Amino acid sequence: MKTNLKDKLNLIKANNYASKIDGVSSFNISFLHENEFVWHRERLMEINKIDNIIKKKVFNLPIKRNVLVREVESTLNVKKDTICNLFYYENICISFCVENFSNFILSLFKINRTYDFSLTLTSPDRVIVLSDNEYDIHLYNIQK
């Protein structure tokens, strides 16, 4: 497979991003193909609609970072050694083997400089989105 310059640069950026994430034992970076994560991508598109009516948990701002992490972690009940996938740019997937979900979330907050993130899991199929809406934060947890 030939990789163009833009894709090569995106892979380097994804590697730099993933290297800064705490709470993981390893990560893998790959290109996304049309037939991969189809269910997950459809759910993400639904969540990203402005007028979505998807069930969510709402946190009022301001909120302390550690309190938010504890609430998110207890709601999601993610176990140790879980594979979390993060879609990076339009065609790259970073798969993290998460050892410590609290540290993982905290590092996402730090690197992204916001309370926004979208994660997908495949065992079981699941989409997790935390969305900072300026006045409150929405947590979506959709399972197949």
XYZ file of C-alpha atoms in Angstrom:
144
model
C 0.000 0.000 0.000
C 1.384 3.377 -1.004
C 1.166 6.038 1.639
C 1.062 9.668 0.567
C 2.912 12.428 2.372
C -0.192 13.707 4.176
C -0.910 10.238 5.576
C 2.706 9.813 6.663
C 2.597 13.147 8.496
C -0.708 12.186 10.154
C 0.849 8.902 11.304
C 3.753 10.797 12.860
C 1.341 13.208 14.576
C -0.765 10.296 15.830
C 2.339 8.577 17.209
C 3.420 11.774 18.986
C -0.094 12.187 20.419
C -0.347 8.564 21.578
C 3.110 8.691 23.169
C 1.914 11.422 25.544
C -1.077 9.441 26.869
C -0.767 8.078 30.416
C -2.418 4.987 31.860
C -1.708 2.729 28.893
C 0.616 -0.237 28.516
C 0.774 -0.047 24.721
C -0.830 1.435 21.649
C -1.201 0.606 17.971
C -1.797 3.022 15.103
C -3.521 1.968 11.896
C -5.435 3.389 8.961
C -9.219 3.143 9.136
C -10.944 1.373 6.276
C -14.545 1.906 5.162
C -15.713 -1.454 6.495
C -14.171 -0.983 9.976
C -16.018 0.378 13.000
C -19.151 0.968 10.912
C -21.574 0.711 13.860
C -19.323 2.930 15.984
C -19.007 5.617 13.313
C -22.770 5.680 12.830
C -23.278 6.217 16.565
C -20.693 9.004 16.601
C -22.482 10.760 13.741
C -25.777 10.503 15.659
C -24.196 11.956 18.805
C -22.634 14.822 16.866
C -25.996 15.999 15.538
C -26.997 19.220 17.267
C -30.549 18.074 17.958
C -29.796 14.514 19.058
C -32.136 12.955 21.610
C -29.744 10.265 22.765
C -29.758 9.400 26.455
C -26.864 11.050 28.271
C -25.596 11.955 31.698
C -25.153 15.694 32.283
C -22.577 17.338 34.574
C -22.898 21.016 35.453
C -19.903 23.306 35.100
C -17.769 24.237 36.855
C -16.670 20.814 38.033
C -13.370 19.660 39.473
C -11.375 17.516 37.082
C -10.896 14.653 39.560
C -14.610 14.620 40.416
C -15.482 14.416 36.714
C -12.997 11.576 36.169
C -14.398 9.641 39.135
C -17.984 10.122 37.881
C -17.088 9.113 34.322
C -15.132 6.097 35.514
C -17.935 4.860 37.786
C -20.564 5.375 35.078
C -18.586 3.575 32.400
C -17.177 0.776 34.575
C -14.213 0.227 32.247
C -11.969 -2.615 33.374
C -8.188 -2.806 33.420
C -6.517 -3.894 30.172
C -9.391 -2.639 28.043
C -8.727 -1.741 24.416
C -9.993 1.788 23.696
C -9.937 3.102 20.143
C -9.620 6.769 19.354
C -10.226 8.038 15.813
C -7.442 10.479 15.055
C -7.907 12.781 12.083
C -10.141 11.376 9.380
C -8.546 8.029 8.616
C -6.345 6.989 11.544
C -7.246 4.856 14.542
C -5.166 4.708 17.705
C -5.888 1.602 19.781
C -4.792 1.902 23.405
C -4.437 -0.924 25.901
C -5.637 0.981 28.967
C -4.252 -0.103 32.345
C -5.447 2.845 34.428
C -8.596 4.509 33.105
C -8.362 7.513 35.475
C -4.853 8.384 34.310
C -5.903 7.762 30.714
C -8.837 10.191 30.948
C -6.799 12.803 32.814
C -4.112 12.735 30.148
C -6.745 13.121 27.396
C -8.035 16.216 29.214
C -4.522 17.600 29.534
C -3.444 16.964 25.948
C -6.743 18.034 24.360
C -7.072 21.036 26.718
C -10.768 20.310 26.950
C -13.201 17.803 28.444
C -14.001 16.404 24.989
C -13.152 12.907 23.817
C -14.667 10.069 21.797
C -13.692 6.451 22.369
C -14.881 3.211 20.840
C -14.624 -0.266 22.291
C -15.223 -3.556 20.518
C -15.592 -6.035 23.323
C -18.463 -5.379 23.820
C -19.232 -2.854 21.072
C -19.541 0.507 22.717
C -19.173 4.236 22.029
C -18.151 6.626 24.799
C -18.277 10.372 24.218
C -17.627 13.172 26.664
C -18.678 16.526 25.242
C -17.949 19.895 26.838
C -20.803 22.205 25.841
C -19.516 25.348 27.566
C -22.170 25.343 30.319
C -22.337 21.624 30.993
C -20.719 18.350 30.003
C -22.556 15.480 28.328
C -21.507 11.863 28.752
C -22.808 9.393 26.164
C -22.362 5.665 26.732
C -23.953 3.646 23.925
C -23.726 -0.138 23.787
C -24.698 -2.402 20.951
